[in-house]
Amino acid sequence: MNSLNKVIVDRAALAHNVAVCRRAAGEAELLAMVKADAYGHGMIETARVFSRQGVDAFGVAEAVEGVQLRQAGFTEPILIMAGVIPDTVAAIVEYNLTPVLVDDLTIAQLSFCSGKLGQVTPVYLKMDAGMGRQGFLPEELDRVLGTLENFSSLRLAGILAHFPGADDLANPGPPVVLETFRQTVERLRATLAPGVRFHIANSGGLFYLPGAVFDMVRPGIALYGYYPDGGDGSRTSLTDRLRPAMQYRSRVLQVRDVPGGYPLGYGHTFTTSRPSRIAVLPLGYEDGYSRGLSNRGKVLLRGCFAPVVGRVSMNLTLVDVTDIAGVQTGDQAVLMGTQGEKCITADDIAGWMGSISNEVLCLLGSLNNREYIN
Ligand SMILES: *Cc1c(COP(=O)(O)O)cnc(C)c1O
């Protein structure tokens, strides 16, 4: 049976966004970030689209995600971005995943496991170029590179770093981070094997920071159709725009008329100022429609915006349809996406709930049934 709430993922939009990122990346290779269940779009289905578009590699956070990709048949390099602990080493080697090392705890064990299987496992080093979250400081790199040389079952595949705020040009962090990374590339490139890749650009680096594209780029949010600054892409020099790939739709469960001066829902956080017609939607924070959207969100009904009134509860949400003629039980409600001439984006929802599009996509995508089109 069909659920009333569903997320619709447009494969054509995903493919289009790969093409846009490719053009922005020029000669550099493209690694598609599919962590967090492909930002809520469904990791396996989404990776199939990206693979058909010829992406060069995948990025996930944890080894278990890499194993799922391998078990689904993907043969591209898969980088495990969030680091490795001893428990995951055996699976990483067995499934030919590429660990991104954030410390040297597992180097010996990785080499031992690979050697036992007669393999050479590619490894990346994560460098902390000023992000301040994970990785080796620039001055620690030489020591680790020296250590790696002692393990013949490991091969250095690359060195990567990450930006703290490539989406925010007013923030002086990224240029300093980029400069630190650039100096490291300059210093190490000549001393390392020719195939060793350097990369730092996420979506923000790719679209907004000149000079951030090295051997490979690692967009995430851009592949799903959103610019990391919450904008519409007009700040980039590119003419082709990203296209949001996810919509979220529901159906009206009930329409009811209530008097003026009537308080609505948990906590009575909204009181009608006039006799009102209220549509009840079968969704709430259990579906990823955040409680932060209480009295702030909007949805599309019959091509018009209807404001959320009262608290978003666990699985019911009220919207005011007094000014929209003809709303009835069973009508399609668009929480995110287009209806008629109007559109609600993940950036709109993020703005109402005080977050970023990434979180909106992860929440809605992972907590609802997904349907794929195109
Ligand atoms: C998530 C992630 C990315 C992608 O970031 P976006 O801002 O979504 O493009 C790139 N690199 C690393 C290491 C990441 O963790």
CSV table of C-alpha atoms and ligand atoms in Angstrom, one decimal:
chain,number,residue,atom,x,y,z
A,1,MET,CA,0.0,0.0,0.0
A,2,ASN,CA,1.2,3.5,-0.8
A,3,SER,CA,2.0,5.7,2.1
A,4,LEU,CA,0.4,9.1,2.3
A,5,ASN,CA,3.7,10.8,2.8
A,6,LYS,CA,6.4,10.2,0.3
A,7,VAL,CA,9.7,11.5,-0.9
A,8,ILE,CA,10.2,11.6,-4.7
A,9,VAL,CA,13.7,11.5,-6.1
A,10,ASP,CA,14.3,12.6,-9.7
A,11,ARG,CA,17.1,10.6,-11.2
A,12,ALA,CA,17.3,13.0,-14.1
A,13,ALA,CA,18.1,15.9,-11.7
A,14,LEU,CA,20.8,13.8,-10.1
A,15,ALA,CA,22.4,13.1,-13.5
A,16,HIS,CA,22.1,16.7,-14.4
A,17,ASN,CA,23.9,17.8,-11.2
A,18,VAL,CA,26.8,15.4,-11.9
A,19,ALA,CA,27.2,17.1,-15.3
A,20,VAL,CA,27.1,20.6,-13.7
A,21,CYS,CA,29.7,19.6,-11.2
A,22,ARG,CA,31.9,18.0,-13.9
A,23,ARG,CA,31.9,21.2,-15.9
A,24,ALA,CA,32.8,23.2,-12.8
A,25,ALA,CA,35.6,20.7,-12.0
A,26,GLY,CA,37.2,21.0,-15.4
A,27,GLU,CA,40.0,18.3,-15.7
A,28,ALA,CA,39.7,17.2,-12.1
A,29,GLU,CA,38.2,13.8,-11.2
A,30,LEU,CA,34.8,13.7,-9.5
A,31,LEU,CA,34.2,11.8,-6.3
A,32,ALA,CA,30.5,11.7,-5.4
A,33,MET,CA,29.7,11.9,-1.7
A,34,VAL,CA,27.0,9.4,-0.9
A,35,LYS,CA,27.3,9.4,2.9
A,36,ALA,CA,24.2,9.8,5.0
A,37,ASP,CA,22.2,7.5,2.6
A,38,ALA,CA,23.2,9.9,-0.2
A,39,TYR,CA,21.9,12.9,1.8
A,40,GLY,CA,18.6,11.1,2.2
A,41,HIS,CA,18.2,10.2,-1.5
A,42,GLY,CA,19.0,6.5,-1.0
A,43,MET,CA,22.6,5.4,-1.3
A,44,ILE,CA,22.3,2.5,-3.6
A,45,GLU,CA,19.8,3.9,-6.1
A,46,THR,CA,21.6,7.3,-6.1
A,47,ALA,CA,25.0,5.6,-6.6
A,48,ARG,CA,23.6,3.7,-9.6
A,49,VAL,CA,22.8,7.0,-11.2
A,50,PHE,CA,26.1,8.5,-10.4
A,51,SER,CA,27.9,5.4,-11.6
A,52,ARG,CA,26.1,5.5,-14.9
A,53,GLN,CA,27.2,9.2,-15.2
A,54,GLY,CA,30.8,8.0,-14.8
A,55,VAL,CA,31.8,9.4,-11.5
A,56,ASP,CA,35.4,8.4,-10.6
A,57,ALA,CA,34.9,7.4,-7.0
A,58,PHE,CA,32.5,7.4,-4.1
A,59,GLY,CA,32.8,8.9,-0.6
A,60,VAL,CA,31.0,7.6,2.5
A,61,ALA,CA,31.5,8.2,6.2
A,62,GLU,CA,31.8,4.7,7.6
A,63,ALA,CA,33.1,1.3,6.4
A,64,VAL,CA,29.7,-0.3,6.7
A,65,GLU,CA,28.4,2.0,4.0
A,66,GLY,CA,31.3,1.0,1.7
A,67,VAL,CA,30.5,-2.7,2.3
A,68,GLN,CA,26.9,-2.1,1.2
A,69,LEU,CA,28.1,-0.4,-2.0
A,70,ARG,CA,30.4,-3.3,-2.8
A,71,GLN,CA,27.7,-5.8,-2.0
A,72,ALA,CA,25.5,-4.0,-4.5
A,73,GLY,CA,28.2,-4.5,-7.1
A,74,PHE,CA,29.9,-1.1,-7.3
A,75,THR,CA,33.5,-1.3,-8.4
A,76,GLU,CA,34.6,2.4,-8.2
A,77,PRO,CA,37.1,3.3,-5.5
A,78,ILE,CA,35.2,4.0,-2.2
A,79,LEU,CA,36.8,6.4,0.3
A,80,ILE,CA,35.9,5.9,4.0
A,81,MET,CA,36.1,9.5,5.1
A,82,ALA,CA,35.4,9.4,8.8
A,83,GLY,CA,38.5,7.4,9.9
A,84,VAL,CA,39.1,3.8,10.8
A,85,ILE,CA,39.1,1.9,14.1
A,86,PRO,CA,40.6,-1.5,14.6
A,87,ASP,CA,37.2,-3.3,14.4
A,88,THR,CA,36.6,-2.1,10.8
A,89,VAL,CA,40.1,-2.9,9.4
A,90,ALA,CA,39.3,-6.5,8.2
A,91,ALA,CA,36.2,-5.4,6.3
A,92,ILE,CA,38.0,-2.5,4.7
A,93,VAL,CA,40.7,-4.8,3.4
A,94,GLU,CA,38.3,-7.6,2.4
A,95,TYR,CA,36.0,-5.2,0.4
A,96,ASN,CA,38.8,-3.3,-1.1
A,97,LEU,CA,37.7,0.0,0.4
A,98,THR,CA,40.0,3.0,0.7
A,99,PRO,CA,40.4,4.2,4.3
A,100,VAL,CA,41.1,7.8,5.0
A,101,LEU,CA,43.5,7.7,8.0
A,102,VAL,CA,43.0,10.3,10.6
A,103,ASP,CA,45.7,8.9,12.9
A,104,ASP,CA,48.3,6.1,12.7
A,105,LEU,CA,46.6,3.7,15.1
A,106,THR,CA,45.5,1.2,12.4
A,107,ILE,CA,48.4,1.4,9.9
A,108,ALA,CA,50.2,-1.8,11.0
A,109,GLN,CA,47.0,-3.7,11.2
A,110,LEU,CA,45.8,-2.6,7.8
A,111,SER,CA,49.1,-3.6,6.3
A,112,PHE,CA,49.1,-7.0,8.1
A,113,CYS,CA,45.5,-7.8,6.9
A,114,SER,CA,46.3,-6.8,3.3
A,115,GLY,CA,49.5,-8.7,3.3
A,116,LYS,CA,47.7,-11.8,4.5
A,117,LEU,CA,45.4,-11.6,1.4
A,118,GLY,CA,48.3,-10.8,-0.9
A,119,GLN,CA,46.8,-7.3,-1.5
A,120,VAL,CA,48.1,-3.8,-1.5
A,121,THR,CA,45.4,-1.5,0.1
A,122,PRO,CA,45.3,2.1,-1.0
A,123,VAL,CA,45.1,4.6,1.8
A,124,TYR,CA,44.5,8.3,2.1
A,125,LEU,CA,45.8,10.6,4.8
A,126,LYS,CA,43.4,13.2,6.1
A,127,MET,CA,45.2,16.4,6.8
A,128,ASP,CA,43.8,19.1,9.2
A,129,ALA,CA,44.6,22.2,7.1
A,130,GLY,CA,42.7,24.3,9.6
A,131,MET,CA,39.2,22.7,9.7
A,132,GLY,CA,40.0,21.7,13.2
A,133,ARG,CA,38.0,18.5,13.3
A,134,GLN,CA,40.1,15.5,12.2
A,135,GLY,CA,43.4,14.6,10.6
A,136,PHE,CA,47.1,15.2,10.7
A,137,LEU,CA,48.5,18.7,11.2
A,138,PRO,CA,50.7,19.8,8.4
A,139,GLU,CA,53.8,19.3,10.5
A,140,GLU,CA,52.8,15.7,11.3
A,141,LEU,CA,52.6,14.6,7.7
A,142,ASP,CA,56.2,13.8,7.1
A,143,ARG,CA,56.4,11.5,10.0
A,144,VAL,CA,53.3,9.6,8.9
A,145,LEU,CA,54.5,9.4,5.3
A,146,GLY,CA,57.7,8.0,6.7
A,147,THR,CA,55.8,5.4,8.7
A,148,LEU,CA,53.7,4.4,5.6
A,149,GLU,CA,56.9,3.6,3.7
A,150,ASN,CA,57.7,0.8,6.1
A,151,PHE,CA,54.5,-1.1,5.1
A,152,SER,CA,54.7,-2.6,1.7
A,153,SER,CA,51.1,-3.8,1.7
A,154,LEU,CA,49.8,-0.2,1.8
A,155,ARG,CA,50.0,2.3,-1.0
A,156,LEU,CA,49.5,6.0,-0.5
A,157,ALA,CA,46.6,7.0,-2.8
A,158,GLY,CA,46.2,10.5,-1.7
A,159,ILE,CA,46.1,13.3,0.8
A,160,LEU,CA,42.9,15.2,1.4
A,161,ALA,CA,41.7,18.0,3.6
A,162,HIS,CA,38.3,19.6,4.3
A,163,PHE,CA,37.0,23.2,4.5
A,164,PRO,CA,35.4,24.6,7.7
A,165,GLY,CA,33.1,26.9,5.8
A,166,ALA,CA,33.6,27.0,2.1
A,167,ASP,CA,30.0,28.1,1.9
A,168,ASP,CA,30.7,31.4,3.6
A,169,LEU,CA,32.8,33.8,1.7
A,170,ALA,CA,32.7,36.3,4.5
A,171,ASN,CA,34.5,33.8,6.8
A,172,PRO,CA,38.3,34.2,6.5
A,173,GLY,CA,38.8,30.5,7.4
A,174,PRO,CA,38.7,28.9,3.9
A,175,PRO,CA,41.3,31.1,2.2
A,176,VAL,CA,43.7,30.4,5.1
A,177,VAL,CA,42.9,26.7,5.0
A,178,LEU,CA,43.2,26.6,1.2
A,179,GLU,CA,46.6,28.3,1.4
A,180,THR,CA,47.9,25.8,4.0
A,181,PHE,CA,46.7,23.0,1.8
A,182,ARG,CA,48.2,24.5,-1.3
A,183,GLN,CA,51.6,24.9,0.3
A,184,THR,CA,51.5,21.3,1.4
A,185,VAL,CA,50.6,20.1,-2.1
A,186,GLU,CA,53.5,22.2,-3.4
A,187,ARG,CA,55.9,20.8,-0.9
A,188,LEU,CA,55.0,17.2,-1.1
A,189,ARG,CA,53.9,16.7,-4.8
A,190,ALA,CA,57.4,16.2,-6.1
A,191,THR,CA,58.5,13.8,-3.3
A,192,LEU,CA,55.5,11.4,-3.7
A,193,ALA,CA,54.6,8.9,-6.4
A,194,PRO,CA,53.0,10.5,-9.5
A,195,GLY,CA,49.5,8.9,-8.9
A,196,VAL,CA,49.0,10.4,-5.4
A,197,ARG,CA,46.0,12.6,-5.5
A,198,PHE,CA,45.4,15.8,-3.5
A,199,HIS,CA,42.0,17.2,-2.9
A,200,ILE,CA,40.1,19.6,-0.7
A,201,ALA,CA,37.0,20.9,-2.6
A,202,ASN,CA,33.6,20.1,-1.3
A,203,SER,CA,30.6,21.8,-3.1
A,204,GLY,CA,31.5,25.2,-1.6
A,205,GLY,CA,35.2,24.9,-2.7
A,206,LEU,CA,34.1,23.7,-6.1
A,207,PHE,CA,31.7,26.5,-6.8
A,208,TYR,CA,32.9,29.4,-4.7
A,209,LEU,CA,36.6,29.2,-4.0
A,210,PRO,CA,38.9,29.9,-6.9
A,211,GLY,CA,42.0,27.7,-6.7
A,212,ALA,CA,40.4,25.0,-4.6
A,213,VAL,CA,40.2,22.4,-7.3
A,214,PHE,CA,43.2,20.0,-7.3
A,215,ASP,CA,43.2,16.4,-8.7
A,216,MET,CA,39.7,15.6,-7.6
A,217,VAL,CA,36.6,17.3,-6.2
A,218,ARG,CA,34.2,15.9,-3.6
A,219,PRO,CA,30.8,17.5,-3.9
A,220,GLY,CA,27.9,16.4,-1.8
A,221,ILE,CA,25.1,18.8,-1.5
A,222,ALA,CA,25.6,20.2,-5.0
A,223,LEU,CA,24.9,16.7,-6.5
A,224,TYR,CA,21.5,16.8,-4.8
A,225,GLY,CA,20.7,20.2,-6.3
A,226,TYR,CA,21.6,22.8,-3.7
A,227,TYR,CA,24.3,25.4,-3.4
A,228,PRO,CA,26.0,25.3,0.0
A,229,ASP,CA,25.4,29.0,0.7
A,230,GLY,CA,21.7,28.5,0.4
A,231,GLY,CA,21.7,30.7,-2.8
A,232,ASP,CA,20.4,30.0,-6.3
A,233,GLY,CA,23.8,29.8,-7.9
A,234,SER,CA,23.8,33.3,-9.3
A,235,ARG,CA,27.0,34.0,-7.4
A,236,THR,CA,28.8,31.4,-9.5
A,237,SER,CA,30.2,32.2,-12.9
A,238,LEU,CA,28.5,29.1,-14.3
A,239,THR,CA,25.3,29.5,-16.4
A,240,ASP,CA,23.9,26.1,-15.8
A,241,ARG,CA,22.1,25.7,-12.5
A,242,LEU,CA,21.8,22.8,-10.2
A,243,ARG,CA,18.4,21.1,-9.9
A,244,PRO,CA,16.9,19.9,-6.6
A,245,ALA,CA,16.4,16.2,-6.9
A,246,MET,CA,14.0,15.6,-3.9
A,247,GLN,CA,10.4,16.4,-3.4
A,248,TYR,CA,8.2,15.7,-0.4
A,249,ARG,CA,4.5,15.2,-0.8
A,250,SER,CA,1.6,14.2,1.3
A,251,ARG,CA,-2.2,14.2,1.2
A,252,VAL,CA,-4.8,16.1,3.2
A,253,LEU,CA,-6.3,13.8,5.8
A,254,GLN,CA,-9.1,16.1,7.0
A,255,VAL,CA,-10.5,19.6,6.5
A,256,ARG,CA,-12.3,21.2,9.4
A,257,ASP,CA,-13.8,24.6,10.3
A,258,VAL,CA,-13.1,26.1,13.7
A,259,PRO,CA,-14.3,29.4,15.2
A,260,GLY,CA,-12.3,32.6,15.7
A,261,GLY,CA,-10.3,32.8,19.0
A,262,TYR,CA,-9.8,29.1,19.0
A,263,PRO,CA,-6.5,27.7,20.2
A,264,LEU,CA,-4.9,24.9,18.1
A,265,GLY,CA,-2.9,21.9,19.0
A,266,TYR,CA,-0.3,21.0,21.6
A,267,GLY,CA,0.6,23.9,23.9
A,268,HIS,CA,-2.0,26.1,22.2
A,269,THR,CA,0.8,28.0,20.5
A,270,PHE,CA,-1.6,29.4,17.9
A,271,THR,CA,-5.1,30.9,18.3
A,272,THR,CA,-7.2,31.6,15.3
A,273,SER,CA,-8.0,35.3,14.8
A,274,ARG,CA,-11.1,34.6,12.6
A,275,PRO,CA,-13.3,31.7,11.8
A,276,SER,CA,-10.8,29.4,10.1
A,277,ARG,CA,-10.6,26.4,7.8
A,278,ILE,CA,-7.8,24.0,8.9
A,279,ALA,CA,-6.3,21.2,6.8
A,280,VAL,CA,-4.8,18.3,8.8
A,281,LEU,CA,-1.8,16.6,7.3
A,282,PRO,CA,-0.6,13.1,8.3
A,283,LEU,CA,3.0,14.0,9.1
A,284,GLY,CA,5.1,15.4,11.8
A,285,TYR,CA,8.6,15.2,13.3
A,286,GLU,CA,8.6,11.4,13.2
A,287,ASP,CA,8.6,11.9,9.4
A,288,GLY,CA,11.4,14.5,9.5
A,289,TYR,CA,9.1,17.5,9.4
A,290,SER,CA,10.8,19.3,12.2
A,291,ARG,CA,9.0,20.6,15.3
A,292,GLY,CA,11.0,23.7,14.6
A,293,LEU,CA,8.5,24.3,11.7
A,294,SER,CA,5.7,24.9,14.2
A,295,ASN,CA,4.0,28.3,13.3
A,296,ARG,CA,6.8,28.9,10.7
A,297,GLY,CA,6.6,26.4,7.9
A,298,LYS,CA,4.5,26.7,4.7
A,299,VAL,CA,3.1,24.0,2.4
A,300,LEU,CA,1.6,24.1,-1.1
A,301,LEU,CA,-2.1,23.2,-1.5
A,302,ARG,CA,-4.0,23.9,-4.8
A,303,GLY,CA,-1.0,25.9,-5.9
A,304,CYS,CA,-1.1,28.3,-2.9
A,305,PHE,CA,1.0,28.6,0.2
A,306,ALA,CA,-0.7,27.5,3.4
A,307,PRO,CA,1.0,28.4,6.7
A,308,VAL,CA,1.6,25.8,9.4
A,309,VAL,CA,-0.4,26.7,12.4
A,310,GLY,CA,0.3,25.5,15.9
A,311,ARG,CA,2.8,22.9,16.9
A,312,VAL,CA,4.0,20.3,14.5
A,313,SER,CA,3.3,17.1,16.5
A,314,MET,CA,4.7,13.6,16.1
A,315,ASN,CA,2.5,12.6,13.1
A,316,LEU,CA,0.0,15.4,12.6
A,317,THR,CA,0.5,19.0,11.3
A,318,LEU,CA,-2.2,21.7,10.8
A,319,VAL,CA,-2.2,24.3,8.0
A,320,ASP,CA,-4.5,27.2,7.6
A,321,VAL,CA,-6.4,27.0,4.3
A,322,THR,CA,-9.0,29.6,5.0
A,323,ASP,CA,-7.9,31.7,2.0
A,324,ILE,CA,-7.5,28.7,-0.4
A,325,ALA,CA,-10.8,27.7,-2.0
A,326,GLY,CA,-11.9,24.1,-2.4
A,327,VAL,CA,-9.3,22.2,-0.3
A,328,GLN,CA,-10.6,18.8,0.5
A,329,THR,CA,-9.6,15.4,1.9
A,330,GLY,CA,-7.2,13.6,-0.3
A,331,ASP,CA,-5.7,16.7,-2.0
A,332,GLN,CA,-2.1,16.6,-2.7
A,333,ALA,CA,0.1,18.7,-0.3
A,334,VAL,CA,3.6,19.6,-1.4
A,335,LEU,CA,5.9,20.1,1.6
A,336,MET,CA,9.0,20.4,-0.6
A,337,GLY,CA,9.0,20.8,-4.4
A,338,THR,CA,6.8,22.5,-6.9
A,339,GLN,CA,3.0,22.7,-7.3
A,340,GLY,CA,1.6,24.9,-10.0
A,341,GLU,CA,3.7,28.0,-10.3
A,342,LYS,CA,5.1,27.9,-6.8
A,343,CYS,CA,8.0,26.1,-5.2
A,344,ILE,CA,9.3,25.2,-1.7
A,345,THR,CA,13.0,24.3,-1.6
A,346,ALA,CA,15.0,22.6,1.1
A,347,ASP,CA,16.6,26.0,1.6
A,348,ASP,CA,13.2,27.5,2.4
A,349,ILE,CA,12.5,24.8,4.9
A,350,ALA,CA,16.0,25.1,6.4
A,351,GLY,CA,15.4,28.9,6.8
A,352,TRP,CA,12.2,28.3,8.7
A,353,MET,CA,13.6,25.8,11.0
A,354,GLY,CA,17.0,27.4,11.5
A,355,SER,CA,19.2,24.8,9.7
A,356,ILE,CA,20.7,24.1,6.3
A,357,SER,CA,19.4,22.2,3.3
A,358,ASN,CA,21.7,19.2,4.1
A,359,GLU,CA,19.7,18.5,7.3
A,360,VAL,CA,16.3,18.9,5.7
A,361,LEU,CA,17.2,16.4,2.9
A,362,CYS,CA,18.7,13.9,5.4
A,363,LEU,CA,15.7,14.1,7.7
A,364,LEU,CA,12.9,13.9,5.1
A,365,GLY,CA,14.8,11.4,2.9
A,366,SER,CA,15.6,8.9,5.6
A,367,LEU,CA,12.3,9.0,7.4
A,368,ASN,CA,9.9,8.5,4.5
A,369,ASN,CA,9.2,6.0,1.8
A,370,ARG,CA,11.1,7.0,-1.4
A,371,GLU,CA,9.9,6.7,-4.9
A,372,TYR,CA,12.2,7.2,-7.9
A,373,ILE,CA,11.2,8.9,-11.2
A,374,ASN,CA,12.9,9.2,-14.6
B,1,LIG,C1,30.5,15.6,3.4
B,1,LIG,C2,31.9,15.8,2.9
B,1,LIG,C3,32.0,16.4,1.6
B,1,LIG,C4,30.9,17.0,0.8
B,1,LIG,O1,30.5,18.3,1.4
B,1,LIG,P1,29.4,19.2,0.7
B,1,LIG,O2,29.5,20.5,1.5
B,1,LIG,O3,28.1,18.5,0.9
B,1,LIG,O4,29.7,19.3,-0.7
B,1,LIG,C5,33.3,16.5,1.1
B,1,LIG,N1,34.4,16.0,1.8
B,1,LIG,C6,34.2,15.4,3.0
B,1,LIG,C7,35.4,14.9,3.7
B,1,LIG,C8,33.0,15.3,3.6
B,1,LIG,O5,32.9,14.8,4.8
